[in-house]
């Protein structure tokens, strides 16, 4: 298992990585659906911590595989089999999501997580054996993962009041393992590959919102005889998702990942991006329930089920993608839009106003980009097939 080069040309996601992502769609869908159900039933105090705990397990397992594969994807038989074991763990985890929300029982989720992480530890041990230069780093990963697996299993035996404390501690330690391991020798993850992989997962979580908008249209046509109000909610939900996609992919992130510190902040910060994007789908679904009078939650609370994740998404994308590349007064539009989105639930057209604010933000982003860019003298060549530009600060 030889480490791949960090500057390898034409590095793209492999079919196995795409299959891995596809299987994680199931887990993300289960988490979003459970969040939607709990909020619609007015179990908000229970739904938020449960959703964050479940989504952390999903995201963390996906992220660890992604960074490992960026450095050590040999695509041989052992690698493929080990990855398929990780996928099996993801499916077990997804199967445990309903029980986690309904009964606060994390047993099945923990077993699925343990399966994924055991396979990950095996991958790191194999990398440490074959890569002497980074052997200490790889073995630190394997050791940290293995010890924490015992911690997660032990947590199942604790009383509820201690289990919560143990869970928070275990999450902190999980986040610390890569920082500790990479101090012994940075793995050769590929910046462009990592940016692409994160972009693909962003599309997966945004897909949950697309599904919610689609279900709204289906409900309006099949059940409510083409109800205009429901169709308008579906249209506004679709516009919100389109704008979120535009804002995330407006500027490539690959050139930002030029140091381990930045990569850690950027990689960890995407928990908020991904969790909020998936939660937007749940918020749109709750808005549909309110419109069809099937929700047991008030209109203001239902409005915040959409407004809060949209605001978190805007602030996190701004902090990770926009501010590092264009600091200055122009970027104030993102936090301003987020603040205004948080006011929309106080109106009777929360979803529509949110959609309008995001469209305005997209327009402002496009205008700002064009104002800051002029053709490079002499034609300038191209970047990724597009004319090169020279930013004017």
CSV table of C-alpha atoms in Angstrom, one decimal:
chain,number,residue,atom,x,y,z
A,1,UNK,CA,0.0,0.0,0.0
A,2,UNK,CA,2.2,2.8,-1.3
A,3,UNK,CA,1.2,6.4,-0.6
A,4,UNK,CA,-0.1,8.3,-3.5
A,5,UNK,CA,1.5,11.6,-4.5
A,6,UNK,CA,-0.1,14.7,-3.2
A,7,UNK,CA,0.4,16.4,-6.6
A,8,UNK,CA,-0.7,13.5,-8.7
A,9,UNK,CA,-2.2,15.0,-11.9
A,10,UNK,CA,-5.8,14.2,-13.0
A,11,UNK,CA,-6.8,12.8,-9.6
A,12,UNK,CA,-10.5,12.2,-9.5
A,13,UNK,CA,-13.0,10.2,-7.4
A,14,UNK,CA,-12.9,6.4,-8.2
A,15,UNK,CA,-15.9,4.2,-8.9
A,16,UNK,CA,-15.4,2.6,-5.4
A,17,UNK,CA,-15.5,6.1,-3.8
A,18,UNK,CA,-18.7,6.9,-5.6
A,19,UNK,CA,-20.3,3.6,-4.6
A,20,UNK,CA,-19.2,4.4,-1.0
A,21,UNK,CA,-21.0,7.8,-1.2
A,22,UNK,CA,-24.1,6.2,-2.7
A,23,UNK,CA,-24.4,3.9,0.3
A,24,UNK,CA,-24.1,6.8,2.6
A,25,UNK,CA,-27.1,8.4,0.9
A,26,UNK,CA,-29.3,5.8,2.9
A,27,UNK,CA,-27.9,6.9,6.2
A,28,UNK,CA,-28.3,10.7,5.4
A,29,UNK,CA,-31.8,10.1,4.2
A,30,UNK,CA,-32.7,8.2,7.4
A,31,UNK,CA,-31.3,11.0,9.6
A,32,UNK,CA,-33.2,13.7,7.6
A,33,UNK,CA,-36.4,11.8,7.6
A,34,UNK,CA,-36.3,11.2,11.4
A,35,UNK,CA,-35.5,14.9,12.0
A,36,UNK,CA,-38.5,15.8,9.8
A,37,UNK,CA,-40.8,13.5,11.7
A,38,UNK,CA,-39.7,14.6,15.2
A,39,UNK,CA,-40.1,18.3,14.3
A,40,UNK,CA,-43.5,17.8,12.7
A,41,UNK,CA,-44.6,16.1,15.9
A,42,UNK,CA,-43.3,19.0,18.0
A,43,UNK,CA,-40.5,17.0,19.6
A,44,UNK,CA,-37.9,19.6,18.8
A,45,UNK,CA,-36.0,19.4,22.1
A,46,UNK,CA,-35.3,15.7,21.4
A,47,UNK,CA,-34.8,15.9,17.6
A,48,UNK,CA,-31.9,18.4,17.5
A,49,UNK,CA,-29.4,16.6,19.8
A,50,UNK,CA,-30.4,13.2,18.3
A,51,UNK,CA,-29.9,14.4,14.8
A,52,UNK,CA,-26.5,16.0,15.6
A,53,UNK,CA,-25.3,12.8,17.3
A,54,UNK,CA,-26.5,10.6,14.4
A,55,UNK,CA,-25.1,12.9,11.7
A,56,UNK,CA,-21.8,13.1,13.5
A,57,UNK,CA,-21.4,9.3,13.2
A,58,UNK,CA,-22.3,9.4,9.5
A,59,UNK,CA,-20.1,12.4,8.7
A,60,UNK,CA,-17.1,11.3,10.7
A,61,UNK,CA,-17.0,7.8,9.2
A,62,UNK,CA,-17.3,9.2,5.7
A,63,UNK,CA,-14.7,11.9,6.3
A,64,UNK,CA,-12.1,9.5,7.7
A,65,UNK,CA,-12.4,7.2,4.7
A,66,UNK,CA,-12.2,10.1,2.3
A,67,UNK,CA,-8.9,11.4,3.7
A,68,UNK,CA,-7.4,8.0,3.9
A,69,UNK,CA,-8.4,7.1,0.4
A,70,UNK,CA,-6.9,10.4,-0.9
A,71,UNK,CA,-3.6,9.2,0.4
A,72,UNK,CA,-3.7,5.4,0.1
A,73,UNK,CA,-6.2,4.3,-2.5
A,74,UNK,CA,-4.4,1.3,-4.0
A,75,UNK,CA,-7.7,-0.3,-5.3
A,76,UNK,CA,-6.4,-3.8,-4.8
A,77,UNK,CA,-8.5,-6.7,-3.5
A,78,UNK,CA,-7.8,-6.2,0.2
A,79,UNK,CA,-8.5,-2.5,-0.1
A,80,UNK,CA,-11.8,-3.1,-1.9
A,81,UNK,CA,-13.0,-5.8,0.6
A,82,UNK,CA,-12.1,-3.6,3.5
A,83,UNK,CA,-14.0,-0.7,2.0
A,84,UNK,CA,-17.1,-2.9,1.4
A,85,UNK,CA,-17.0,-3.8,5.1
A,86,UNK,CA,-17.1,-0.1,5.9
A,87,UNK,CA,-20.1,0.2,3.6
A,88,UNK,CA,-21.8,-2.6,5.4
A,89,UNK,CA,-21.2,-0.7,8.7
A,90,UNK,CA,-22.8,2.4,7.1
A,91,UNK,CA,-25.9,0.3,6.2
A,92,UNK,CA,-26.1,-1.1,9.7
A,93,UNK,CA,-25.8,2.5,11.1
A,94,UNK,CA,-28.6,3.7,8.8
A,95,UNK,CA,-30.8,0.8,10.0
A,96,UNK,CA,-30.4,2.0,13.6
A,97,UNK,CA,-31.4,5.7,13.0
A,98,UNK,CA,-35.2,5.2,13.5
A,99,UNK,CA,-34.6,3.5,16.9
A,100,UNK,CA,-32.2,6.2,17.9
A,101,UNK,CA,-34.8,8.9,17.4
A,102,UNK,CA,-37.8,6.9,18.7
A,103,UNK,CA,-36.3,5.4,21.8
A,104,UNK,CA,-32.9,7.2,22.2
A,105,UNK,CA,-31.3,3.8,21.6
A,106,UNK,CA,-27.9,4.1,20.0
A,107,UNK,CA,-27.1,0.4,20.1
A,108,UNK,CA,-27.5,-0.4,16.5
A,109,UNK,CA,-25.9,2.8,15.4
A,110,UNK,CA,-22.9,2.1,17.6
A,111,UNK,CA,-22.5,-1.4,16.1
A,112,UNK,CA,-22.6,0.0,12.6
A,113,UNK,CA,-20.1,2.7,13.6
A,114,UNK,CA,-17.8,0.1,15.2
A,115,UNK,CA,-17.9,-2.0,12.0
A,116,UNK,CA,-16.9,1.0,9.9
A,117,UNK,CA,-14.1,2.1,12.3
A,118,UNK,CA,-12.7,-1.4,12.8
A,119,UNK,CA,-12.2,-1.7,9.0
A,120,UNK,CA,-10.6,1.8,9.1
A,121,UNK,CA,-8.2,0.7,11.7
A,122,UNK,CA,-7.2,-2.3,9.5
A,123,UNK,CA,-6.6,0.1,6.6
A,124,UNK,CA,-4.3,2.2,8.7
A,125,UNK,CA,-2.3,-0.8,10.0
A,126,UNK,CA,-1.8,-1.9,6.5
A,127,UNK,CA,-0.6,1.5,5.5
A,128,UNK,CA,1.8,1.6,8.4
A,129,UNK,CA,3.2,-1.7,7.4
A,130,UNK,CA,3.8,-0.6,3.8
A,131,UNK,CA,4.8,3.0,4.3
A,132,UNK,CA,7.9,3.3,6.6
A,133,UNK,CA,8.1,7.1,6.2
A,134,UNK,CA,4.6,7.5,7.7
A,135,UNK,CA,4.5,4.4,9.9
A,136,UNK,CA,4.2,6.3,13.2
A,137,UNK,CA,1.4,8.4,11.8
A,138,UNK,CA,-0.5,5.4,10.5
A,139,UNK,CA,-0.1,3.5,13.7
A,140,UNK,CA,-1.3,6.5,15.8
A,141,UNK,CA,-4.4,6.5,13.7
A,142,UNK,CA,-5.0,2.8,14.2
A,143,UNK,CA,-4.3,3.0,17.9
A,144,UNK,CA,-6.6,6.0,18.4
A,145,UNK,CA,-9.4,4.5,16.4
A,146,UNK,CA,-9.1,1.1,18.3
A,147,UNK,CA,-9.1,2.6,21.8
A,148,UNK,CA,-12.1,4.8,21.0
A,149,UNK,CA,-14.0,1.8,19.6
A,150,UNK,CA,-13.8,0.3,23.1
A,151,UNK,CA,-15.0,3.6,24.5
A,152,UNK,CA,-18.1,3.6,22.2
A,153,UNK,CA,-18.9,0.1,23.1
A,154,UNK,CA,-18.4,0.8,26.8
A,155,UNK,CA,-20.7,3.8,26.6
A,156,UNK,CA,-23.7,1.5,25.9
A,157,UNK,CA,-23.4,0.1,29.4
A,158,UNK,CA,-23.5,3.5,31.1
A,159,UNK,CA,-26.6,5.1,32.7
A,160,UNK,CA,-28.2,7.8,30.6
A,161,UNK,CA,-26.8,10.7,32.6
A,162,UNK,CA,-23.3,9.4,32.2
A,163,UNK,CA,-23.7,8.3,28.7
A,164,UNK,CA,-24.3,11.8,27.4
A,165,UNK,CA,-21.1,13.0,29.1
A,166,UNK,CA,-19.2,10.1,27.7
A,167,UNK,CA,-20.5,10.7,24.2
A,168,UNK,CA,-19.3,14.3,24.3
A,169,UNK,CA,-15.9,13.2,25.5
A,170,UNK,CA,-15.6,10.5,22.9
A,171,UNK,CA,-16.5,13.0,20.1
A,172,UNK,CA,-13.8,15.4,21.3
A,173,UNK,CA,-11.2,12.5,21.4
A,174,UNK,CA,-12.3,11.4,17.9
A,175,UNK,CA,-11.6,14.9,16.6
A,176,UNK,CA,-8.3,14.9,18.3
A,177,UNK,CA,-7.0,11.7,16.7
A,178,UNK,CA,-6.2,13.1,13.2
A,179,UNK,CA,-4.5,16.1,14.8
A,180,UNK,CA,-2.3,13.9,17.0
A,181,UNK,CA,-1.5,11.4,14.3
A,182,UNK,CA,-0.6,13.9,11.6
A,183,UNK,CA,1.9,15.5,13.9
A,184,UNK,CA,4.1,12.4,13.4
A,185,UNK,CA,4.1,12.9,9.6
A,186,UNK,CA,1.6,14.3,7.2
A,187,UNK,CA,-0.2,11.8,5.0
A,188,UNK,CA,-0.2,12.6,1.3
A,189,UNK,CA,-3.8,13.6,0.8
A,190,UNK,CA,-4.5,15.3,-2.5
A,191,UNK,CA,-6.1,18.9,-2.2
A,192,UNK,CA,-8.0,18.7,-5.5
A,193,UNK,CA,-9.2,15.2,-4.8
A,194,UNK,CA,-10.4,16.2,-1.3
A,195,UNK,CA,-12.2,19.3,-2.6
A,196,UNK,CA,-14.0,17.1,-5.2
A,197,UNK,CA,-15.0,14.5,-2.7
A,198,UNK,CA,-16.4,17.1,-0.3
A,199,UNK,CA,-18.3,18.6,-3.2
A,200,UNK,CA,-19.8,15.3,-4.1
A,201,UNK,CA,-21.0,14.8,-0.5
A,202,UNK,CA,-22.4,18.3,-0.6
A,203,UNK,CA,-24.5,17.2,-3.6
A,204,UNK,CA,-25.7,14.1,-1.7
A,205,UNK,CA,-27.0,16.2,1.3
A,206,UNK,CA,-28.5,18.8,-1.0
A,207,UNK,CA,-30.3,15.9,-2.7
A,208,UNK,CA,-32.4,15.4,0.5
A,209,UNK,CA,-33.8,18.9,0.0
A,210,UNK,CA,-34.5,18.1,-3.7
A,211,UNK,CA,-36.4,15.0,-2.6
A,212,UNK,CA,-38.5,17.1,-0.1
A,213,UNK,CA,-39.4,19.6,-2.8
A,214,UNK,CA,-40.3,16.7,-5.2
A,215,UNK,CA,-42.6,15.1,-2.6
A,216,UNK,CA,-44.3,18.5,-2.1
A,217,UNK,CA,-45.1,18.7,-5.8
A,218,UNK,CA,-46.3,15.1,-5.8
A,219,UNK,CA,-48.6,15.8,-2.8
A,220,UNK,CA,-49.9,18.9,-4.4
A,221,UNK,CA,-50.8,17.1,-7.6
A,222,UNK,CA,-51.9,13.7,-6.4
A,223,UNK,CA,-53.5,14.5,-3.0
A,224,UNK,CA,-54.6,18.1,-3.0
A,225,UNK,CA,-55.7,18.7,-6.6
A,226,UNK,CA,-52.9,21.0,-7.6
A,227,UNK,CA,-53.1,23.2,-4.5
A,228,UNK,CA,-51.4,26.5,-5.4
A,229,UNK,CA,-50.1,27.2,-1.9
A,230,UNK,CA,-48.4,23.8,-1.7
A,231,UNK,CA,-47.0,24.2,-5.2
A,232,UNK,CA,-45.6,27.6,-4.2
A,233,UNK,CA,-43.9,26.0,-1.2
A,234,UNK,CA,-42.4,23.4,-3.4
A,235,UNK,CA,-41.1,26.0,-5.9
A,236,UNK,CA,-39.7,28.1,-3.1
A,237,UNK,CA,-38.0,25.0,-1.6
A,238,UNK,CA,-36.5,24.1,-5.0
A,239,UNK,CA,-35.2,27.7,-5.4
A,240,UNK,CA,-33.6,27.5,-1.9
A,241,UNK,CA,-31.7,24.3,-2.9
A,242,UNK,CA,-30.6,25.7,-6.2
A,243,UNK,CA,-29.2,28.8,-4.5
A,244,UNK,CA,-27.4,26.7,-1.8
A,245,UNK,CA,-25.8,24.7,-4.6
A,246,UNK,CA,-24.7,27.8,-6.4
A,247,UNK,CA,-23.2,29.4,-3.3
A,248,UNK,CA,-21.2,26.3,-2.3
A,249,UNK,CA,-19.7,25.8,-5.8
A,250,UNK,CA,-19.3,29.4,-6.7
A,251,UNK,CA,-15.6,29.3,-5.9
A,252,UNK,CA,-13.3,26.3,-6.0
A,253,UNK,CA,-11.9,25.3,-2.6
A,254,UNK,CA,-9.0,23.2,-3.8
A,255,UNK,CA,-6.4,26.0,-3.6
A,256,UNK,CA,-7.4,26.8,0.0
A,257,UNK,CA,-6.0,23.5,1.3
A,258,UNK,CA,-2.3,24.4,1.4
A,259,UNK,CA,-1.5,23.5,5.0
A,260,UNK,CA,-2.5,20.9,7.6
A,261,UNK,CA,-4.0,23.5,9.9
A,262,UNK,CA,-6.2,24.9,7.2
A,263,UNK,CA,-7.2,21.5,6.0
A,264,UNK,CA,-8.2,20.5,9.5
A,265,UNK,CA,-10.4,23.6,10.0
A,266,UNK,CA,-11.9,23.3,6.5
A,267,UNK,CA,-12.5,19.6,6.9
A,268,UNK,CA,-14.0,19.7,10.4
A,269,UNK,CA,-16.0,22.9,9.5
A,270,UNK,CA,-17.9,21.0,6.9
A,271,UNK,CA,-19.8,19.2,9.6
A,272,UNK,CA,-21.9,22.3,9.8
A,273,UNK,CA,-22.2,22.6,6.0
A,274,UNK,CA,-23.3,19.0,5.5
A,275,UNK,CA,-25.6,18.7,8.6
A,276,UNK,CA,-27.4,22.0,7.9
A,277,UNK,CA,-27.8,21.1,4.2
A,278,UNK,CA,-29.5,17.8,5.0
A,279,UNK,CA,-31.6,19.5,7.7
A,280,UNK,CA,-32.9,22.0,5.1
A,281,UNK,CA,-34.6,19.0,3.4
A,282,UNK,CA,-36.3,18.2,6.8
A,283,UNK,CA,-37.3,21.9,7.1
A,284,UNK,CA,-38.9,21.9,3.6
A,285,UNK,CA,-40.8,18.7,4.5
A,286,UNK,CA,-42.1,20.3,7.7
A,287,UNK,CA,-43.2,23.4,5.7
A,288,UNK,CA,-45.2,21.0,3.5
A,289,UNK,CA,-46.8,19.4,6.5
A,290,UNK,CA,-47.9,22.8,7.8
A,291,UNK,CA,-49.3,23.7,4.4
A,292,UNK,CA,-51.3,20.4,4.3
A,293,UNK,CA,-52.3,20.8,8.0
A,294,UNK,CA,-50.8,17.5,9.0
A,295,UNK,CA,-48.1,19.0,11.3
A,296,UNK,CA,-48.5,19.3,15.1
A,297,UNK,CA,-46.0,22.1,15.4
A,298,UNK,CA,-46.7,25.8,15.2
A,299,UNK,CA,-46.0,27.9,12.1
A,300,UNK,CA,-43.3,29.9,13.7
A,301,UNK,CA,-41.4,26.8,15.0
A,302,UNK,CA,-41.9,25.2,11.6
A,303,UNK,CA,-40.4,28.3,10.0
A,304,UNK,CA,-37.4,28.0,12.1
A,305,UNK,CA,-37.0,24.4,11.2
A,306,UNK,CA,-36.0,25.7,7.8
A,307,UNK,CA,-34.5,29.1,8.7
A,308,UNK,CA,-32.0,27.9,11.2
A,309,UNK,CA,-30.3,25.3,9.0
A,310,UNK,CA,-30.3,27.7,6.1
A,311,UNK,CA,-28.6,30.4,8.2
A,312,UNK,CA,-26.1,27.9,9.6
A,313,UNK,CA,-25.3,26.8,6.0
A,314,UNK,CA,-24.8,30.4,4.8
A,315,UNK,CA,-22.5,31.3,7.7
A,316,UNK,CA,-20.4,28.1,7.4
A,317,UNK,CA,-20.0,28.4,3.6
A,318,UNK,CA,-19.0,32.0,4.1
A,319,UNK,CA,-16.5,31.1,6.8
A,320,UNK,CA,-14.9,28.2,4.9
A,321,UNK,CA,-15.2,29.3,1.2
A,322,UNK,CA,-15.8,33.0,0.9
A,323,UNK,CA,-14.0,34.9,3.6
A,324,UNK,CA,-10.6,33.1,3.1
A,325,UNK,CA,-10.7,34.0,-0.6
A,326,UNK,CA,-12.2,37.4,-0.5
A,327,UNK,CA,-12.0,39.1,2.9
A,328,UNK,CA,-13.5,42.5,3.0
A,329,UNK,CA,-16.8,44.4,3.1
A,330,UNK,CA,-18.3,42.6,0.1
A,331,UNK,CA,-18.5,39.3,2.0
A,332,UNK,CA,-20.8,40.9,4.7
A,333,UNK,CA,-23.7,39.9,2.4
A,334,UNK,CA,-23.5,36.3,3.7
A,335,UNK,CA,-23.9,36.9,7.4
A,336,UNK,CA,-26.4,39.7,6.7
A,337,UNK,CA,-28.5,37.3,4.6
A,338,UNK,CA,-28.3,34.7,7.4
A,339,UNK,CA,-29.5,37.2,9.9
A,340,UNK,CA,-32.4,38.2,7.7
A,341,UNK,CA,-33.3,34.5,7.1
A,342,UNK,CA,-33.7,34.1,10.9
A,343,UNK,CA,-36.4,36.8,10.8
A,344,UNK,CA,-38.5,35.2,8.1
A,345,UNK,CA,-40.4,32.8,10.5
A,346,UNK,CA,-42.0,35.8,12.0
A,347,UNK,CA,-43.9,36.4,8.7
A,348,UNK,CA,-46.6,34.2,7.1
A,349,UNK,CA,-44.5,33.5,4.0
A,350,UNK,CA,-41.3,32.3,5.6
A,351,UNK,CA,-40.3,29.8,2.9
A,352,UNK,CA,-40.9,32.3,0.1
A,353,UNK,CA,-38.9,35.1,1.8
A,354,UNK,CA,-36.0,32.7,2.5
A,355,UNK,CA,-36.0,31.8,-1.2
A,356,UNK,CA,-36.0,35.5,-2.2
A,357,UNK,CA,-33.1,36.3,0.2
A,358,UNK,CA,-31.0,33.4,-1.2
A,359,UNK,CA,-31.7,34.5,-4.8
A,360,UNK,CA,-30.6,38.1,-3.9
A,361,UNK,CA,-27.4,36.6,-2.3
A,362,UNK,CA,-26.7,34.7,-5.5
A,363,UNK,CA,-27.2,37.8,-7.6
A,364,UNK,CA,-24.9,39.8,-5.3
A,365,UNK,CA,-22.3,37.0,-5.5
A,366,UNK,CA,-22.4,37.0,-9.3
A,367,UNK,CA,-22.2,40.8,-9.5
A,368,UNK,CA,-19.3,41.0,-7.0
A,369,UNK,CA,-17.4,38.3,-8.9
A,370,UNK,CA,-17.7,40.1,-12.2
A,371,UNK,CA,-16.8,43.5,-10.7
A,372,UNK,CA,-13.6,42.0,-9.1
A,373,UNK,CA,-12.5,40.2,-12.3
A,374,UNK,CA,-11.1,41.7,-15.5
A,375,UNK,CA,-9.4,39.8,-18.4
A,376,UNK,CA,-5.7,39.2,-17.9
A,377,UNK,CA,-3.6,41.3,-20.2
A,378,UNK,CA,-2.9,39.6,-23.5
A,379,UNK,CA,-5.6,37.0,-23.2
A,380,UNK,CA,-4.2,35.2,-20.2
A,381,UNK,CA,-4.8,31.6,-21.0
A,382,UNK,CA,-7.4,29.6,-19.0
A,383,UNK,CA,-8.0,27.9,-15.7
A,384,UNK,CA,-10.1,24.7,-15.8
A,385,UNK,CA,-11.2,25.5,-19.3
A,386,UNK,CA,-12.3,29.0,-18.5
A,387,UNK,CA,-10.6,32.3,-19.3
A,388,UNK,CA,-8.1,33.3,-16.6
A,389,UNK,CA,-9.0,36.4,-14.6
A,390,UNK,CA,-7.0,38.8,-12.5
A,391,UNK,CA,-8.8,39.7,-9.2
A,392,UNK,CA,-8.8,43.4,-8.4
A,393,UNK,CA,-8.9,44.0,-4.7
